[in-house]
Short mmCIF file of N, CA and C in Angstrom, two decimals:
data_model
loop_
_atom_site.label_atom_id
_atom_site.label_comp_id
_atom_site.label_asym_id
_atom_site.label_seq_id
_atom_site.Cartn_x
_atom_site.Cartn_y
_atom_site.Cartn_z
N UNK A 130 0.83 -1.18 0.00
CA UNK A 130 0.00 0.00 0.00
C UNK A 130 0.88 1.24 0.00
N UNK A 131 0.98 1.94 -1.28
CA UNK A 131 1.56 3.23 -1.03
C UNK A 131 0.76 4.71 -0.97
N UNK A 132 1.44 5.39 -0.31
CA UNK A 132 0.76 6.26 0.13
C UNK A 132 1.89 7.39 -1.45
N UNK A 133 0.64 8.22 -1.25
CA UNK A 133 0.74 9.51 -2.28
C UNK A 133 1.57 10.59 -1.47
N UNK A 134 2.56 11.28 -2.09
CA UNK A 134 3.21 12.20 -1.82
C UNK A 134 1.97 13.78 -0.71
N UNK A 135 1.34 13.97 -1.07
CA UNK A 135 0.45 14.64 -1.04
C UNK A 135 -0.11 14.20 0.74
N UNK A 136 -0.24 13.28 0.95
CA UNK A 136 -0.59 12.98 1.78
C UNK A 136 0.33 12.27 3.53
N UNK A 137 1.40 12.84 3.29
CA UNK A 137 2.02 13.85 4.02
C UNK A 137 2.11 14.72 4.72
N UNK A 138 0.96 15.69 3.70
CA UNK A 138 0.71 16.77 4.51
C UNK A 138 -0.09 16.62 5.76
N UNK A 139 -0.17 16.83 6.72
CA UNK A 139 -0.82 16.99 8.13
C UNK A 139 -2.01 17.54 8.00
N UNK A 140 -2.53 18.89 6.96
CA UNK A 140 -3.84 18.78 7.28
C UNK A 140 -4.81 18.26 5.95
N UNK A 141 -3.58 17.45 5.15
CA UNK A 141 -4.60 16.90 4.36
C UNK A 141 -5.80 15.65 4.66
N UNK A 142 -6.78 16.07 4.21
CA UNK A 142 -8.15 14.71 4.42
C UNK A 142 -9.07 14.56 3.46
N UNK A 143 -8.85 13.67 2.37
CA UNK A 143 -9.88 14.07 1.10
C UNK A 143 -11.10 13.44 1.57
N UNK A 144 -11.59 12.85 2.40
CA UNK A 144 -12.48 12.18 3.20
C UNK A 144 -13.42 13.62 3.43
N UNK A 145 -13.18 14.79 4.28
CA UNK A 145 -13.89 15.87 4.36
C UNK A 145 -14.36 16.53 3.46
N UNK A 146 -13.67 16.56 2.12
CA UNK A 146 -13.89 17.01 1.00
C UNK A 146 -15.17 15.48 0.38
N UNK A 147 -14.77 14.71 0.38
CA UNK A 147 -15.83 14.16 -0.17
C UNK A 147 -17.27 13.75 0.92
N UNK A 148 -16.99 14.19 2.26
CA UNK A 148 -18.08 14.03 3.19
C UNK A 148 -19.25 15.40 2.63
N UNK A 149 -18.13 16.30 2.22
CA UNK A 149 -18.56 17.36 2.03
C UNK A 149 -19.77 17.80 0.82
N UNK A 150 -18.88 16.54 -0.32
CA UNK A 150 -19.51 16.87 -1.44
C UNK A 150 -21.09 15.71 -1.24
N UNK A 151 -20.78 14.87 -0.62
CA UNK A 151 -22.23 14.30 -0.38
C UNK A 151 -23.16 15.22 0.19
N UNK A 152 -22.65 15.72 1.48
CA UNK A 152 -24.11 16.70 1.64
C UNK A 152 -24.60 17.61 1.18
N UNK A 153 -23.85 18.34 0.27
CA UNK A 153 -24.18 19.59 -0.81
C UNK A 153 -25.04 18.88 -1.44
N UNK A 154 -24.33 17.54 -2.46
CA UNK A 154 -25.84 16.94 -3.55
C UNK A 154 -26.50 16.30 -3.10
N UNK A 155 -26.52 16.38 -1.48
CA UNK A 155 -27.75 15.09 -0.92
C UNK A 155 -27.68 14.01 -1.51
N UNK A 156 -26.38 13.43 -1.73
CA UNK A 156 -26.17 11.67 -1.85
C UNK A 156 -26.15 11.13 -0.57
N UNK A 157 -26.68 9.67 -0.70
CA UNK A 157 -26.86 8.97 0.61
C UNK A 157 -25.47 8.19 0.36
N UNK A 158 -24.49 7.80 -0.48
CA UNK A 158 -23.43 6.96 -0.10
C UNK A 158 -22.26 7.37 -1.47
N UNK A 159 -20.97 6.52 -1.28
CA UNK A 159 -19.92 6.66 -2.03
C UNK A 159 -19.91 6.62 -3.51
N UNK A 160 -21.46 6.14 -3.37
CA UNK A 160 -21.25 4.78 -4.93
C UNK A 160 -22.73 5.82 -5.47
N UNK A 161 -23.11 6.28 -5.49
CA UNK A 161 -24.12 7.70 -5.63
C UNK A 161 -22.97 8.53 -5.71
N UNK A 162 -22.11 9.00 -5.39
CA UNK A 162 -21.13 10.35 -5.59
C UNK A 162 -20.51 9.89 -6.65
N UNK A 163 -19.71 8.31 -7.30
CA UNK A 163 -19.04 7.94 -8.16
C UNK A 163 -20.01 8.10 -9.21
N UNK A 164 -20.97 7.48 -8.99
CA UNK A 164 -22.03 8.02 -10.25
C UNK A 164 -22.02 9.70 -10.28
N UNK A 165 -22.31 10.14 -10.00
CA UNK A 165 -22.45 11.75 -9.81
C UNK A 165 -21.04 12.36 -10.61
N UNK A 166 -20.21 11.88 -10.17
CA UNK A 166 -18.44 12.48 -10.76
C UNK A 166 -18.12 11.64 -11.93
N UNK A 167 -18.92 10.69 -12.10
CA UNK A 167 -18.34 10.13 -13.38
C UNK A 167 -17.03 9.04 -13.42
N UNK A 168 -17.39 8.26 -12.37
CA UNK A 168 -16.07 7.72 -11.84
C UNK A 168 -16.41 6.04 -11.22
N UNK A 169 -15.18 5.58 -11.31
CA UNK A 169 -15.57 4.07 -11.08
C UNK A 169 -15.50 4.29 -9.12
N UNK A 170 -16.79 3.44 -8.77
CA UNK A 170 -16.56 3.64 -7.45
C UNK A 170 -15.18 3.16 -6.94
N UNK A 171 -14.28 2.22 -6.90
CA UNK A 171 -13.30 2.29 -6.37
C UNK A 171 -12.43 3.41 -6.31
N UNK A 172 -12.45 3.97 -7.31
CA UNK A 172 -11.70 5.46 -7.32
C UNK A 172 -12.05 6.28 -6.00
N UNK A 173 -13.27 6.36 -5.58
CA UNK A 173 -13.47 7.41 -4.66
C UNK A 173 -12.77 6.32 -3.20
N UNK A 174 -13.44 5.02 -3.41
CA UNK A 174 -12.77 4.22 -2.55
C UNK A 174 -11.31 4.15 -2.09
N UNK A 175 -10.12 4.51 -2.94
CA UNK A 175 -9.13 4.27 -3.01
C UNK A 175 -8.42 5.84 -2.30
N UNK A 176 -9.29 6.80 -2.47
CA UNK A 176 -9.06 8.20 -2.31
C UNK A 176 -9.30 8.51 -1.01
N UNK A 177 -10.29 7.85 -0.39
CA UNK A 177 -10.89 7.56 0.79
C UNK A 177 -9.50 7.55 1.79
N UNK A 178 -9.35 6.15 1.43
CA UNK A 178 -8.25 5.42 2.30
C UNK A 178 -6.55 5.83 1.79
N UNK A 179 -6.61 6.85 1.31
CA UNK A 179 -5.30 7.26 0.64
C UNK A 179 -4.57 6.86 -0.05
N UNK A 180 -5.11 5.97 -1.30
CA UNK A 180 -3.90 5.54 -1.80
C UNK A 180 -4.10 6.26 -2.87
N UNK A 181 -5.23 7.07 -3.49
CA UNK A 181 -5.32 7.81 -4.64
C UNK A 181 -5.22 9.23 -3.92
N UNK A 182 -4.24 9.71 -4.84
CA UNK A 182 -4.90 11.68 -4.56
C UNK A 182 -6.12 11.74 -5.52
N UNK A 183 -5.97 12.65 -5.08
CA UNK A 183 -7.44 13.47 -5.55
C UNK A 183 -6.90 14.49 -6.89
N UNK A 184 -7.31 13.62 -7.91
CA UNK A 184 -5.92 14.43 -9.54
C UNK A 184 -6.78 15.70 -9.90
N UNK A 185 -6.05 16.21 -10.81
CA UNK A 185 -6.51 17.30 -11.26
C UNK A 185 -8.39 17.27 -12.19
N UNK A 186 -8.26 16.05 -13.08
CA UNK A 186 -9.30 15.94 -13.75
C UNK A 186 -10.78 15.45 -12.54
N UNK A 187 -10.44 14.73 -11.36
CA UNK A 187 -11.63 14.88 -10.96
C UNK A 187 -11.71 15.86 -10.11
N UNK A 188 -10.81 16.93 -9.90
CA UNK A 188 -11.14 18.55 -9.03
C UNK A 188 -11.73 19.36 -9.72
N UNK A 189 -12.01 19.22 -11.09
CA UNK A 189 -12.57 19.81 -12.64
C UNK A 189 -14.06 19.23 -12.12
N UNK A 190 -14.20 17.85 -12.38
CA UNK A 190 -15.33 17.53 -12.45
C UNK A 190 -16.38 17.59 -11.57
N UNK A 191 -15.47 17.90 -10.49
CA UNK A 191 -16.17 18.16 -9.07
C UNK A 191 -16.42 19.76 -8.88
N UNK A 192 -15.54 20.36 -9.62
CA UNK A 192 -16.39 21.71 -9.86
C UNK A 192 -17.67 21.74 -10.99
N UNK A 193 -17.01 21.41 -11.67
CA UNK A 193 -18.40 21.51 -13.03
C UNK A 193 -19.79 20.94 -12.55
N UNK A 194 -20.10 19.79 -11.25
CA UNK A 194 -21.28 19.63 -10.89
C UNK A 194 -21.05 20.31 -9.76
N UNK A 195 -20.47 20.57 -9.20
CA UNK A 195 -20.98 21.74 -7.90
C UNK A 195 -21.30 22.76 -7.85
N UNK A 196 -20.18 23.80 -8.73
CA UNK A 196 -19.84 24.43 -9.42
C UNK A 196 -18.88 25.49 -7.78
N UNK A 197 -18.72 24.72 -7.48
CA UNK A 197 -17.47 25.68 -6.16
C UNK A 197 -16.26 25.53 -6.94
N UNK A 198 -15.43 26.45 -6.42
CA UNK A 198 -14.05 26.85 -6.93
C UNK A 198 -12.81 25.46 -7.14
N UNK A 199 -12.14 25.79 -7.53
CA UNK A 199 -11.26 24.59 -7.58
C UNK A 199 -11.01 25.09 -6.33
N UNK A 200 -9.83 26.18 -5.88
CA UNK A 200 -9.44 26.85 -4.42
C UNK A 200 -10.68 26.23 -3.19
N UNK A 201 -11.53 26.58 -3.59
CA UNK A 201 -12.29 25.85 -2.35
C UNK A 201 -12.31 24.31 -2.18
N UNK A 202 -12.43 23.71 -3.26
CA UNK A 202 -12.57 22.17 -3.49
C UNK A 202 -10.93 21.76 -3.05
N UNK A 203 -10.22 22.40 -2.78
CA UNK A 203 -8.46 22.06 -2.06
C UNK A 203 -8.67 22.27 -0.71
N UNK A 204 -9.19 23.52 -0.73
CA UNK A 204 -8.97 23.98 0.56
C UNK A 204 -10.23 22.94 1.30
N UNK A 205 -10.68 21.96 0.93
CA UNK A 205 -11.69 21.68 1.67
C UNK A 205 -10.92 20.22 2.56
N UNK A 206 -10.06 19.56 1.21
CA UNK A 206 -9.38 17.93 1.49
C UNK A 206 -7.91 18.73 2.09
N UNK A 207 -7.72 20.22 2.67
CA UNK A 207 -6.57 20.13 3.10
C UNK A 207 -5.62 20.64 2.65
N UNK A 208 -5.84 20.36 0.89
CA UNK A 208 -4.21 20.63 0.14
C UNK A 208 -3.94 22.16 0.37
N UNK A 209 -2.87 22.87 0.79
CA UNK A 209 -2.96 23.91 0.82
C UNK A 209 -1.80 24.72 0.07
N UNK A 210 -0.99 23.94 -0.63
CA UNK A 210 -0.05 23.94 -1.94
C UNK A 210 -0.31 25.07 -2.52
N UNK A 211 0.71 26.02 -2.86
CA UNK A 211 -0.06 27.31 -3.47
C UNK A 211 0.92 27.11 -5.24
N UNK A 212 2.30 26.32 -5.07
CA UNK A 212 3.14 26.35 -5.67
C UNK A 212 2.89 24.74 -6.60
N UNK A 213 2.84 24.02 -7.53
CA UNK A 213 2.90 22.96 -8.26
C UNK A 213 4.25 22.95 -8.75
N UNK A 214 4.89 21.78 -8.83
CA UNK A 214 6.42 21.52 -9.18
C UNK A 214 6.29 20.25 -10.05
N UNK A 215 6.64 20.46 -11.36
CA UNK A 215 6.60 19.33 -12.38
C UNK A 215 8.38 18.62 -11.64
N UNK A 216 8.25 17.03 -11.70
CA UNK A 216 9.98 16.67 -11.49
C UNK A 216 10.54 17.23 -12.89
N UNK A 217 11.88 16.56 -12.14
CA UNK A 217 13.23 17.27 -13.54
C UNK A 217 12.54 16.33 -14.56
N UNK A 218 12.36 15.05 -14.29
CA UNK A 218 12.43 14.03 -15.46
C UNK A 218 11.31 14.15 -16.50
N UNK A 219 10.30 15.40 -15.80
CA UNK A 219 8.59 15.68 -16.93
C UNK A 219 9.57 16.72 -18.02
N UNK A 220 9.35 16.38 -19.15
CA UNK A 220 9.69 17.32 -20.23
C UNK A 220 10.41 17.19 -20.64
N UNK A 221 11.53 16.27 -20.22
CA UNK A 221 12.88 16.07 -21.04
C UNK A 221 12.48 14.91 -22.08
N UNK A 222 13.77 14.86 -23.32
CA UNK A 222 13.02 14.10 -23.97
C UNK A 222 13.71 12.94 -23.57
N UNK A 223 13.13 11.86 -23.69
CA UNK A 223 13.82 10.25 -23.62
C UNK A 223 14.55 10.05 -24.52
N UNK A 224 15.71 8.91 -23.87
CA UNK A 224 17.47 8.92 -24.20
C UNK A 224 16.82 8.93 -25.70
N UNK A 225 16.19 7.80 -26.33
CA UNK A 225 16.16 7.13 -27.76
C UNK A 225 16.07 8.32 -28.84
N UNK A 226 14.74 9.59 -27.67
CA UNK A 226 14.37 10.60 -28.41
C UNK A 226 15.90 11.67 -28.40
N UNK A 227 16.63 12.10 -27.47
CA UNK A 227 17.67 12.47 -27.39
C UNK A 227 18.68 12.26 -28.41
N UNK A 228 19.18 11.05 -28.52
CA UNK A 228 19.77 10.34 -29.94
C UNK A 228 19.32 11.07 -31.14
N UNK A 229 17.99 11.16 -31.40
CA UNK A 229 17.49 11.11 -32.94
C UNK A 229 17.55 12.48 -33.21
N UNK A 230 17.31 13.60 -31.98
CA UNK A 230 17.89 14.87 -32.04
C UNK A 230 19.41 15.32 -32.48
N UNK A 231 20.03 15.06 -31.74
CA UNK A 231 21.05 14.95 -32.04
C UNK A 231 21.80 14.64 -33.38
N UNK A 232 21.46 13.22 -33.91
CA UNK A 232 21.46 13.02 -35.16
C UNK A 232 20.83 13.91 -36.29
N UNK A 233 19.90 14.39 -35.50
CA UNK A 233 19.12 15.25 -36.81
C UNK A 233 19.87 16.80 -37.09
N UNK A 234 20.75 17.27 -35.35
CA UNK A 234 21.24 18.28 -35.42
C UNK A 234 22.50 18.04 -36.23
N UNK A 235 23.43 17.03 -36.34
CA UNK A 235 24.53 16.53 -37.17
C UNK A 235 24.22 16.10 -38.54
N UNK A 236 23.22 15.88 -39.05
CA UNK A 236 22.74 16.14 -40.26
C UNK A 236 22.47 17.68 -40.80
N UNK A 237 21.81 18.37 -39.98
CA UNK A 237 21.76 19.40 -40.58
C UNK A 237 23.07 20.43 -40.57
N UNK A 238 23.59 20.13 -39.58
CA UNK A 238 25.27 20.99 -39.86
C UNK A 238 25.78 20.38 -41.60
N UNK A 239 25.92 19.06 -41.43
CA UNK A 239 26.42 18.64 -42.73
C UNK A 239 26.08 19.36 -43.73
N UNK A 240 24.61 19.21 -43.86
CA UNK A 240 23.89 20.09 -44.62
C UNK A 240 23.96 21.13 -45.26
N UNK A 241 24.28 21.93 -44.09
CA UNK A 241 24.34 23.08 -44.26
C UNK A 241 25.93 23.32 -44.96
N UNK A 242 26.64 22.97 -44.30
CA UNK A 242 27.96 22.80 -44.98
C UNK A 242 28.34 22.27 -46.38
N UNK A 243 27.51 20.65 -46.76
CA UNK A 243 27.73 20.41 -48.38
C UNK A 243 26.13 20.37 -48.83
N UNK A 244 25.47 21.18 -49.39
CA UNK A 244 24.07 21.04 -49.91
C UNK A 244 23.92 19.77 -50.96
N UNK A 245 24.80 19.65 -51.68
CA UNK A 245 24.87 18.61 -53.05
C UNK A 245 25.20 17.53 -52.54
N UNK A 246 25.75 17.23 -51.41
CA UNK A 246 25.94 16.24 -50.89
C UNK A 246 24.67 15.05 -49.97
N UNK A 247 23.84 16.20 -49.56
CA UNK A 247 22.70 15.52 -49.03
C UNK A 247 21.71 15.27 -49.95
N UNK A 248 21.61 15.83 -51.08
CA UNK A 248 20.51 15.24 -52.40
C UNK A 248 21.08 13.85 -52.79
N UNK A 249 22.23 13.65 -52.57
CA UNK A 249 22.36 11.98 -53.45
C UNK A 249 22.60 11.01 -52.38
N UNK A 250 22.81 11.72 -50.80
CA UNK A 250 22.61 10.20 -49.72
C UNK A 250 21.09 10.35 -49.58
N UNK A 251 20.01 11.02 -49.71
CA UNK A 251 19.35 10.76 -49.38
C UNK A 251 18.20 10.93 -50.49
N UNK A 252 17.54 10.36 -51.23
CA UNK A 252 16.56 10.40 -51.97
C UNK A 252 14.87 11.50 -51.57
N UNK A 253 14.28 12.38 -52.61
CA UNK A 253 13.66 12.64 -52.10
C UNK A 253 12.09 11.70 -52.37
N UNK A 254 11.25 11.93 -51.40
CA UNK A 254 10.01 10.88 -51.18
C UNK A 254 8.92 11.66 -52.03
N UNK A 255 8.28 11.22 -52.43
CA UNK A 255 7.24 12.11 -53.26
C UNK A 255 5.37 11.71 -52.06
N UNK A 256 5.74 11.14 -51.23
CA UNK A 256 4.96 10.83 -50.51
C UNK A 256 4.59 11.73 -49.42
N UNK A 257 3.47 12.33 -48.91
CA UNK A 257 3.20 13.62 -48.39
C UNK A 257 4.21 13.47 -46.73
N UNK A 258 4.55 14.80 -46.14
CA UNK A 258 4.87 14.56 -45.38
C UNK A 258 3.83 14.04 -44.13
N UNK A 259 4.60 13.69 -42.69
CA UNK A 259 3.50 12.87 -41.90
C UNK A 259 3.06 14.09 -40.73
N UNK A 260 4.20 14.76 -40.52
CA UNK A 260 4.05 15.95 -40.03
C UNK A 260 3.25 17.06 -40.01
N UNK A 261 2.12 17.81 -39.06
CA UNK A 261 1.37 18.47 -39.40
C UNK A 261 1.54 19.40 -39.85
N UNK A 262 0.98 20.38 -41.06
CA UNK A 262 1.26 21.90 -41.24
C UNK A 262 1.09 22.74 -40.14
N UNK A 263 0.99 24.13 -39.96
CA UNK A 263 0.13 24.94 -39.52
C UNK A 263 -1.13 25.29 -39.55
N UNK A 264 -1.57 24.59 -40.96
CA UNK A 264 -2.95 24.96 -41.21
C UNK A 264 -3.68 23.77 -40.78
N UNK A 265 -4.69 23.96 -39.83
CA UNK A 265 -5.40 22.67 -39.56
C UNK A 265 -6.57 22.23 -40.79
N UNK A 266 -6.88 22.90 -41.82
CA UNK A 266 -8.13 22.57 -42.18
C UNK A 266 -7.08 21.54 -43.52
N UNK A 267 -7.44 20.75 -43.60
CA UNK A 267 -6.59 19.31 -44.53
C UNK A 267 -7.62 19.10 -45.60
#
């Protein structure tokens, strides 16, 4: 059983937040609120007992039928986080993708350096590119 980073915090309790959201819509139980949020009841189950946080997409959905603030819907389970921190490892690209950069940046130096030289290693494709334009309408 692991516990979520998030829950750590001392005055976090998503339990109050969802005690909460039952008595606003006058649901009688857990499995009435999962219906209500759009969600498999174990989810709320799992959130309950801490092993799920409480993610961004159902703090959305829990506003859109309540319609209370996201800020309030935090401040209710506790979170009181004012700051969000992506890790180092969100956004970088992966090694394989790293490589093919790279390669692509050492191709284009070449490139740029012998032009006549890259028309006969590499053939051109008469096949559309796969890559999107700018223009969305296709």
């Amino acid at each position: 059983m692991a516990h979520h980073a998030l829950s750590s915090q001392e005055s976090y309790n998503p339990n109050h937040l969802l005690d909460i959201l039952l008595g606003k819509m006058q649901l009688k139980n857990d499995a009435a609120l999962s219906r209500m949020l759009e969600v498999a009841p174990p989810v709320i189950s799992k959130i309950r007992h801490h092993r799920l946080p409480v993610g961004a997409s159902l703090l959305i959905r829990m506003h859109e039928v309540t319609g209370m603030s996201i800020r309030d819907l935090r401040d209710l389970m506790g979170d009181r986080r004012t700051k969000y921190r992506l890790s180092d490892a969100q956004g970088r690209p992966k090694p394989e993708e790293k490589a093919a950069q790279q390669a692509a940046q050492q191709a284009a130096q070449q490139q740029q350096g012998q032009p006549q030289a890259q028309s006969a290693q590499q053939p051109q494709s008469n096949e559309p590119s796969s890559k999107p334009s700018g223009n969305y309408a296709h």
